[in-house]
Amino acid sequence: MTMFYAAEARRRANSYGPLPVDGSEQGARLRRYRCTIELDAPYTGETTQGTAILIADTVSLARVPIGSVFAFGIINSSVSLGSSTISIGIAGTPAKYRALAVHTAVDTPTLFGLNAPTVAAPLPADEEIILTVAAANMPTSDNRICIDLYFAAP
């Protein structure tokens, strides 16, 4: 039988002997960045602000270090976001990690991520991950969204 290799394992099949495998692809440590957003009183950096998160607002989620590779994310909300659409990414590429879409599932952890080469590459510099709001204001009252971002690091 023929032995085939996944793209990340090809270095082990080198005819001159095995080469090191990229540590961010195989044998990496998965790091979680927990991001909780209080919808009734979002934090502005100085104080808790008792206003809603509005269309075109952004929410800083995490600062991820150079060399990390995005694996996936999980979003869980205590309330339907209704017609409010959100994306997760960086300034200039707001949908780098999650395309602009609604999130209506309540208390249901939902996976997200894009299958694109730019997402699978190690970060060339530290990244400030942001959530961007579009289409409608976010709901208020005593509700929250929890977003977990998972990145592999050697």
Coordinates of N, CA and C in Angstrom, one line a residue:
M1 N 0.8 -1.2 0.0 CA 0.0 0.0 0.0 C 0.9 1.2 0.0
T2 N 0.4 2.3 -0.6 CA 1.1 3.5 -0.7 C 0.9 4.4 0.5
M3 N 1.9 5.0 1.0 CA 1.8 6.0 2.1 C 1.7 7.4 1.6
F4 N 0.6 8.1 1.9 CA 0.4 9.5 1.5 C 0.6 10.3 2.7
Y5 N 1.0 11.6 2.5 CA 1.3 12.5 3.6 C 0.4 13.8 3.5
A6 N -0.1 14.2 4.7 CA -0.7 15.5 4.8 C 0.3 16.6 4.5
A7 N -0.2 17.7 4.0 CA 0.7 18.8 3.6 C 1.7 19.1 4.8
E8 N 1.2 19.1 6.0 CA 2.0 19.5 7.1 C 3.0 18.4 7.5
A9 N 2.8 17.2 7.1 CA 3.7 16.1 7.4 C 4.7 15.7 6.3
R10 N 4.7 16.4 5.2 CA 5.6 16.1 4.1 C 7.0 16.2 4.4
R11 N 7.4 17.1 5.3 CA 8.8 17.3 5.7 C 9.4 16.0 6.3
R12 N 8.5 15.2 6.9 CA 9.0 13.9 7.5 C 9.3 12.9 6.4
A13 N 8.7 13.1 5.2 CA 8.9 12.1 4.1 C 10.1 12.4 3.2
N14 N 10.9 13.4 3.5 CA 12.0 13.9 2.7 C 12.9 12.7 2.5
S15 N 13.3 12.5 1.2 CA 14.2 11.3 0.8 C 15.6 11.4 1.4
Y16 N 16.0 12.6 1.9 CA 17.3 12.8 2.5 C 17.3 12.6 4.0
G17 N 16.2 12.2 4.5 CA 16.0 12.1 6.0 C 14.9 13.1 6.4
P18 N 14.3 12.9 7.5 CA 13.3 13.8 8.0 C 13.8 15.2 8.4
L19 N 13.0 16.2 8.0 CA 13.3 17.5 8.4 C 12.4 17.9 9.5
P20 N 12.7 19.0 10.2 CA 11.8 19.4 11.3 C 10.5 19.8 10.8
V21 N 9.4 19.5 11.6 CA 8.1 19.9 11.2 C 7.8 21.2 11.9
D22 N 7.1 22.1 11.2 CA 6.8 23.4 11.8 C 6.0 23.2 13.1
G23 N 6.5 23.8 14.2 CA 5.9 23.6 15.5 C 4.6 24.3 15.6
S24 N 4.2 25.2 14.7 CA 2.9 25.9 14.8 C 1.9 25.0 14.2
E25 N 2.3 24.0 13.4 CA 1.3 23.1 12.7 C 1.1 21.8 13.4
Q26 N 2.2 21.2 13.8 CA 2.1 19.9 14.5 C 2.9 19.9 15.8
G27 N 2.2 19.5 16.9 CA 2.9 19.6 18.2 C 2.8 20.9 18.8
A28 N 1.9 21.8 18.3 CA 1.8 23.1 18.9 C 0.9 23.1 20.1
R29 N 1.1 24.2 20.9 CA 0.2 24.4 22.1 C -0.9 25.3 21.7
L30 N -2.1 24.9 22.0 CA -3.3 25.7 21.7 C -3.5 26.7 22.9
R31 N -3.6 28.0 22.5 CA -3.8 29.0 23.5 C -5.2 29.7 23.3
R32 N -5.9 29.8 24.4 CA -7.2 30.4 24.4 C -7.2 31.9 24.8
Y33 N -7.9 32.7 24.1 CA -8.1 34.1 24.5 C -9.6 34.3 24.8
R34 N -9.9 34.4 26.0 CA -11.3 34.6 26.4 C -11.7 36.0 26.3
C35 N -12.9 36.3 25.7 CA -13.3 37.7 25.5 C -14.8 37.8 25.9
T36 N -15.1 38.4 27.0 CA -16.5 38.5 27.4 C -16.9 40.0 27.2
I37 N -18.0 40.2 26.6 CA -18.6 41.5 26.3 C -19.9 41.7 27.1
E38 N -19.9 42.6 28.0 CA -21.1 42.9 28.7 C -21.9 43.9 27.9
L39 N -23.1 43.5 27.4 CA -23.9 44.3 26.4 C -24.6 45.4 27.1
D40 N -24.9 45.3 28.4 CA -25.6 46.4 29.1 C -24.7 47.5 29.6
A41 N -23.4 47.2 29.8 CA -22.5 48.2 30.3 C -21.1 48.0 29.7
P42 N -20.9 48.2 28.4 CA -19.6 48.0 27.8 C -18.5 48.9 28.4
Y43 N -17.3 48.4 28.4 CA -16.1 49.0 29.0 C -15.4 49.8 27.9
T44 N -15.2 51.1 28.2 CA -14.6 52.0 27.2 C -13.1 52.2 27.4
G45 N -12.5 51.5 28.3 CA -11.1 51.7 28.6 C -10.8 52.5 29.8
E46 N -11.7 53.3 30.2 CA -11.6 54.1 31.4 C -12.6 53.7 32.4
T47 N -13.9 53.6 31.9 CA -15.0 53.3 32.8 C -16.0 52.4 32.1
T48 N -16.9 51.9 32.9 CA -18.0 51.2 32.3 C -19.0 52.2 31.8
Q49 N -19.4 52.0 30.5 CA -20.3 53.0 29.9 C -21.7 52.4 29.7
G50 N -22.7 53.0 30.2 CA -24.1 52.4 30.2 C -24.8 52.6 28.9
T51 N -24.1 52.7 27.8 CA -24.8 52.8 26.5 C -24.6 51.5 25.7
A52 N -25.4 51.4 24.6 CA -25.4 50.2 23.8 C -24.2 50.3 22.9
I53 N -23.8 49.1 22.3 CA -22.8 49.1 21.3 C -23.5 49.3 20.0
L54 N -23.1 50.3 19.2 CA -23.9 50.7 18.1 C -23.3 50.3 16.7
I55 N -24.0 50.5 15.7 CA -23.5 50.2 14.3 C -22.2 50.9 14.1
A56 N -21.2 50.2 13.5 CA -19.9 50.7 13.2 C -19.0 50.8 14.4
D57 N -19.5 50.4 15.6 CA -18.6 50.4 16.8 C -17.7 49.1 16.6
T58 N -16.5 49.2 17.3 CA -15.7 48.0 17.4 C -15.4 47.7 18.9
V59 N -15.1 46.5 19.1 CA -14.8 46.0 20.5 C -13.5 45.3 20.4
S60 N -12.5 45.7 21.2 CA -11.2 45.1 21.3 C -11.4 43.8 22.0
L61 N -10.9 42.7 21.4 CA -11.1 41.4 22.0 C -9.8 40.9 22.7
A62 N -8.7 40.9 21.9 CA -7.5 40.3 22.4 C -6.3 40.9 21.6
R63 N -5.1 40.8 22.2 CA -3.9 41.1 21.5 C -3.1 39.7 21.4
V64 N -2.9 39.2 20.2 CA -2.3 37.9 19.9 C -0.9 38.2 19.4
P65 N 0.1 37.4 20.0 CA 1.5 37.7 19.7 C 1.9 37.1 18.3
I66 N 3.0 37.7 17.8 CA 3.6 37.3 16.6 C 3.9 35.8 16.5
G67 N 3.7 35.2 15.4 CA 4.0 33.8 15.2 C 2.8 32.8 15.5
S68 N 1.8 33.4 16.1 CA 0.6 32.5 16.4 C -0.1 32.2 15.1
V69 N -0.8 31.1 15.1 CA -1.6 30.7 14.0 C -3.1 30.4 14.4
F70 N -4.0 31.1 13.8 CA -5.4 31.0 14.1 C -5.9 29.6 13.9
A71 N -6.6 29.0 14.9 CA -7.1 27.6 14.7 C -8.6 27.7 14.5
F72 N -9.3 28.3 15.5 CA -10.8 28.4 15.4 C -11.3 29.4 16.5
G73 N -12.5 29.7 16.5 CA -13.2 30.5 17.5 C -14.5 29.9 17.9
I74 N -15.0 30.3 19.1 CA -16.3 29.8 19.6 C -17.0 31.1 20.1
I75 N -18.2 31.3 19.6 CA -19.0 32.4 20.1 C -20.2 31.8 20.9
N76 N -20.5 32.4 22.0 CA -21.7 32.0 22.8 C -22.3 33.2 23.4
S77 N -23.6 33.3 23.2 CA -24.3 34.6 23.6 C -25.5 34.2 24.5
S78 N -25.8 35.0 25.5 CA -26.9 34.8 26.4 C -28.2 35.4 25.7
V79 N -28.1 36.0 24.6 CA -29.2 36.6 23.9 C -29.0 36.5 22.4
S80 N -30.1 36.5 21.6 CA -30.0 36.6 20.2 C -29.5 38.0 19.8
L81 N -28.6 38.1 18.9 CA -28.2 39.4 18.5 C -29.1 40.0 17.4
G82 N -30.2 39.3 17.1 CA -31.2 39.8 16.2 C -30.7 40.1 14.9
S83 N -30.9 41.3 14.3 CA -30.5 41.6 13.0 C -29.1 42.3 13.0
S84 N -28.5 42.4 14.2 CA -27.2 42.9 14.3 C -26.2 41.9 13.7
T85 N -25.3 42.4 12.8 CA -24.3 41.5 12.2 C -23.0 41.9 12.8
I86 N -22.1 40.8 13.0 CA -20.8 41.0 13.6 C -19.8 40.3 12.7
S87 N -18.6 40.8 12.7 CA -17.4 40.2 12.1 C -16.3 40.2 13.1
I88 N -15.3 39.3 13.0 CA -14.2 39.3 13.9 C -12.9 39.3 13.0
G89 N -12.0 40.2 13.3 CA -10.8 40.4 12.5 C -9.9 41.4 13.1
I90 N -9.3 42.2 12.2 CA -8.4 43.2 12.6 C -8.7 44.5 11.9
A91 N -8.2 45.6 12.3 CA -8.4 46.9 11.6 C -7.9 46.7 10.1
G92 N -8.7 47.1 9.2 CA -8.3 46.9 7.8 C -8.8 45.6 7.2
T93 N -9.0 44.6 8.0 CA -9.6 43.3 7.5 C -10.5 42.8 8.6
P94 N -11.7 43.5 8.8 CA -12.5 43.2 9.9 C -13.2 41.8 9.9
A95 N -13.1 41.1 8.8 CA -13.7 39.7 8.7 C -12.6 38.7 8.5
K96 N -11.4 39.0 9.0 CA -10.3 38.0 8.8 C -10.6 36.7 9.5
Y97 N -11.2 36.6 10.6 CA -11.4 35.4 11.3 C -12.9 34.9 11.3
R98 N -13.8 35.9 11.2 CA -15.3 35.5 11.1 C -15.9 36.5 10.2
A99 N -16.6 35.9 9.2 CA -17.3 36.7 8.2 C -18.4 37.5 8.8
L100 N -18.8 38.6 8.3 CA -19.9 39.4 8.7 C -21.2 38.5 8.7
A101 N -21.8 38.3 9.8 CA -23.1 37.5 9.8 C -23.8 37.8 11.1
V102 N -25.1 37.4 11.2 CA -25.8 37.4 12.4 C -25.4 36.3 13.3
H103 N -25.8 36.4 14.6 CA -25.6 35.3 15.5 C -26.9 35.3 16.4
T104 N -27.8 34.3 16.1 CA -29.0 34.3 16.8 C -29.2 33.1 17.7
A105 N -28.2 32.2 17.8 CA -28.2 31.1 18.7 C -28.0 31.6 20.1
V106 N -28.8 31.1 21.0 CA -28.8 31.5 22.4 C -28.3 30.4 23.3
D107 N -27.3 30.7 24.1 CA -26.7 29.6 25.0 C -26.2 28.4 24.2
T108 N -25.7 28.6 23.0 CA -25.3 27.5 22.1 C -23.9 27.8 21.6
P109 N -22.8 27.2 22.1 CA -21.5 27.5 21.6 C -21.4 27.2 20.1
T110 N -21.0 28.2 19.4 CA -21.0 28.1 17.9 C -19.6 28.3 17.4
L111 N -19.0 27.3 16.7 CA -17.7 27.4 16.1 C -17.7 28.4 14.9
F112 N -16.5 29.1 14.7 CA -16.3 29.9 13.5 C -14.9 29.9 13.1
G113 N -14.7 30.2 11.9 CA -13.3 30.3 11.3 C -13.4 30.3 9.8
L114 N -12.4 30.8 9.2 CA -12.4 30.8 7.7 C -11.3 29.9 7.2
N115 N -11.5 29.2 6.1 CA -10.5 28.3 5.5 C -9.8 29.1 4.4
A116 N -8.8 29.9 4.9 CA -8.1 30.7 3.9 C -6.6 30.7 4.3
P117 N -5.7 30.7 3.2 CA -4.3 30.6 3.5 C -3.8 31.8 4.4
T118 N -4.4 32.9 4.3 CA -3.9 34.1 5.1 C -4.2 33.8 6.6
V119 N -5.2 33.1 6.9 CA -5.6 32.8 8.3 C -4.6 31.7 8.8
A120 N -4.2 30.8 8.0 CA -3.4 29.7 8.4 C -1.9 30.0 8.5
A121 N -1.5 31.2 8.1 CA -0.1 31.6 8.2 C 0.2 32.1 9.6
P122 N 1.4 31.9 10.1 CA 1.8 32.6 11.3 C 1.7 34.1 11.2
L123 N 1.3 34.7 12.3 CA 1.1 36.2 12.3 C 2.5 36.8 12.1
P124 N 2.6 37.8 11.2 CA 3.9 38.4 11.0 C 4.2 39.5 12.1
A125 N 3.2 39.9 12.8 CA 3.4 40.8 13.9 C 2.2 40.6 14.9
D126 N 2.3 41.2 16.1 CA 1.2 41.1 17.0 C 0.0 41.7 16.4
E127 N -1.2 41.1 16.7 CA -2.5 41.6 16.2 C -3.4 41.9 17.3
E128 N -4.1 43.0 17.1 CA -5.2 43.4 17.9 C -6.5 42.9 17.3
I129 N -7.1 41.9 17.9 CA -8.3 41.3 17.3 C -9.5 42.1 17.8
I130 N -10.4 42.4 16.8 CA -11.6 43.3 17.1 C -12.8 42.6 16.6
L131 N -13.9 43.0 17.2 CA -15.3 42.6 16.8 C -15.9 43.9 16.2
T132 N -16.4 43.8 15.0 CA -17.0 45.0 14.3 C -18.5 44.7 14.2
V133 N -19.3 45.7 14.5 CA -20.8 45.7 14.5 C -21.3 46.4 13.2
A134 N -22.3 45.7 12.6 CA -22.9 46.3 11.4 C -24.4 46.0 11.4
A135 N -25.1 46.7 10.5 CA -26.6 46.4 10.2 C -27.5 46.9 11.3
A136 N -27.2 46.6 12.6 CA -28.1 47.1 13.7 C -27.3 47.2 15.0
N137 N -27.9 48.0 15.9 CA -27.2 48.1 17.2 C -27.3 46.8 17.9
M138 N -26.3 46.5 18.8 CA -26.4 45.3 19.6 C -27.5 45.4 20.7
P139 N -28.0 44.3 21.1 CA -29.0 44.3 22.2 C -28.4 44.8 23.5
T140 N -29.3 45.3 24.4 CA -28.8 45.7 25.7 C -29.4 44.9 26.8
S141 N -29.6 45.4 27.9 CA -30.1 44.8 29.1 C -29.0 43.9 29.7
D142 N -29.4 43.0 30.6 CA -28.4 42.2 31.3 C -28.0 41.0 30.5
N143 N -27.2 41.2 29.4 CA -26.8 40.2 28.5 C -25.3 40.2 28.2
R144 N -24.8 39.1 27.8 CA -23.3 39.1 27.4 C -23.0 38.1 26.3
I145 N -21.9 38.4 25.6 CA -21.4 37.5 24.6 C -20.0 37.1 25.1
C146 N -19.8 35.8 24.9 CA -18.4 35.2 25.3 C -17.8 34.7 24.0
I147 N -16.7 35.2 23.6 CA -16.0 34.7 22.4 C -14.6 34.1 22.9
D148 N -14.4 32.9 22.5 CA -13.1 32.3 22.8 C -12.3 32.2 21.4
L149 N -11.1 32.7 21.4 CA -10.3 32.6 20.2 C -9.2 31.6 20.5
Y150 N -8.9 30.7 19.6 CA -7.9 29.7 19.8 C -6.8 29.8 18.8
F151 N -5.6 30.0 19.2 CA -4.4 30.2 18.3 C -3.4 29.1 18.7
A152 N -2.7 28.5 17.7 CA -1.6 27.6 17.9 C -0.3 28.4 18.0
A153 N 0.5 28.0 18.9 CA 1.9 28.6 19.0 C 2.9 27.5 19.3
P154 N 4.1 27.6 18.7 CA 5.1 26.6 18.9 C 5.6 26.5 20.3

